[in-house]
Amino acid sequence: MYSQDSISGHRRGRPEPTAEMLAGLACLICGTDYRNAPDPEAVVVSHRDGKQLLACHGTCARMACGSVNGLNETPLPLTERVRAHRPAAS
């Protein structure tokens, strides 16, 4: 498992989230695009501007929020997240 120093260092060195990450379409840590991934299990790890931020279940979730299971919240369906992101992209 990762040490606290490693996790803290990763958080400090991480660039700002992309538009896709903020829309819940990509993992906040590894950048996996949930629209193209075979069937990743995404979990809610945080909120920003009223939107859910997601990460892959396991290591990514632990690095994002400290728990491999994320927050105790169900992510919005992918189709709803894609629909909400489209107006911002136009």
Short mmCIF file of C-alpha atoms in Angstrom, two decimals, residues 7-79:
data_model
loop_
_atom_site.label_atom_id
_atom_site.label_comp_id
_atom_site.label_asym_id
_atom_site.label_seq_id
_atom_site.Cartn_x
_atom_site.Cartn_y
_atom_site.Cartn_z
CA ILE A 7 -0.15 10.02 -1.04
CA SER A 8 0.44 13.58 0.22
CA GLY A 9 3.21 14.11 -2.32
CA HIS A 10 0.95 12.91 -5.12
CA ARG A 11 -1.80 15.32 -4.06
CA ARG A 12 0.61 18.27 -4.01
CA GLY A 13 2.06 17.40 -7.41
CA ARG A 14 -1.24 16.77 -9.17
CA PRO A 15 -2.30 19.30 -11.83
CA GLU A 16 -5.72 20.93 -11.80
CA PRO A 17 -8.56 18.59 -12.81
CA THR A 18 -9.59 18.63 -16.48
CA ALA A 19 -13.11 19.50 -17.63
CA GLU A 20 -13.81 15.76 -18.07
CA MET A 21 -12.70 15.05 -14.50
CA LEU A 22 -14.92 17.83 -13.17
CA ALA A 23 -17.87 16.42 -15.13
CA GLY A 24 -17.35 12.92 -13.69
CA LEU A 25 -16.30 11.49 -17.05
CA ALA A 26 -12.71 10.66 -16.08
CA CYS A 27 -10.89 9.43 -12.98
CA LEU A 28 -9.57 12.24 -10.82
CA ILE A 29 -6.28 10.36 -10.24
CA CYS A 30 -5.34 8.20 -13.24
CA GLY A 31 -7.44 9.95 -15.89
CA THR A 32 -9.28 6.81 -17.08
CA ASP A 33 -12.06 8.01 -19.39
CA TYR A 34 -15.24 6.29 -18.21
CA ARG A 35 -16.87 6.77 -21.62
CA ASN A 36 -14.27 4.50 -23.26
CA ALA A 37 -13.34 2.14 -20.40
CA PRO A 38 -14.71 -1.43 -20.58
CA ASP A 39 -16.55 -1.28 -17.23
CA PRO A 40 -14.64 0.59 -14.54
CA GLU A 41 -16.17 0.85 -11.13
CA ALA A 42 -16.17 4.56 -10.40
CA VAL A 43 -16.88 5.88 -6.92
CA VAL A 44 -17.64 9.40 -5.68
CA VAL A 45 -14.61 10.81 -3.87
CA SER A 46 -15.45 14.51 -3.57
CA HIS A 47 -17.67 17.36 -4.75
CA ARG A 48 -16.79 20.59 -6.53
CA ASP A 49 -19.23 23.27 -7.65
CA GLY A 50 -22.13 20.95 -6.87
CA LYS A 51 -20.78 18.14 -9.07
CA GLN A 52 -19.53 14.70 -8.09
CA LEU A 53 -15.83 14.02 -8.61
CA LEU A 54 -15.11 10.37 -9.35
CA ALA A 55 -12.16 8.02 -9.11
CA CYS A 56 -11.64 4.35 -9.91
CA HIS A 57 -12.51 2.04 -7.01
CA GLY A 58 -9.41 0.99 -5.07
CA THR A 59 -6.06 2.75 -5.19
CA CYS A 60 -7.28 5.83 -7.06
CA ALA A 61 -10.16 6.34 -4.61
CA ARG A 62 -7.80 5.90 -1.67
CA MET A 63 -5.41 8.48 -3.08
CA ALA A 64 -8.27 10.91 -3.72
CA CYS A 65 -10.18 10.66 -0.45
CA GLY A 66 -8.49 8.13 1.82
CA SER A 67 -11.00 5.30 1.32
CA VAL A 68 -10.89 2.59 -1.36
CA ASN A 69 -14.71 2.75 -1.47
CA GLY A 70 -14.94 6.54 -1.80
CA LEU A 71 -17.81 8.38 -0.16
CA ASN A 72 -21.01 6.57 0.71
CA GLU A 73 -22.80 7.97 -2.36
CA THR A 74 -23.92 6.49 -5.67
CA PRO A 75 -22.45 8.17 -8.77
CA LEU A 76 -24.87 9.67 -11.27
CA PRO A 77 -25.41 7.46 -14.34
CA LEU A 78 -22.81 7.94 -17.09
CA THR A 79 -25.43 9.07 -19.63
#
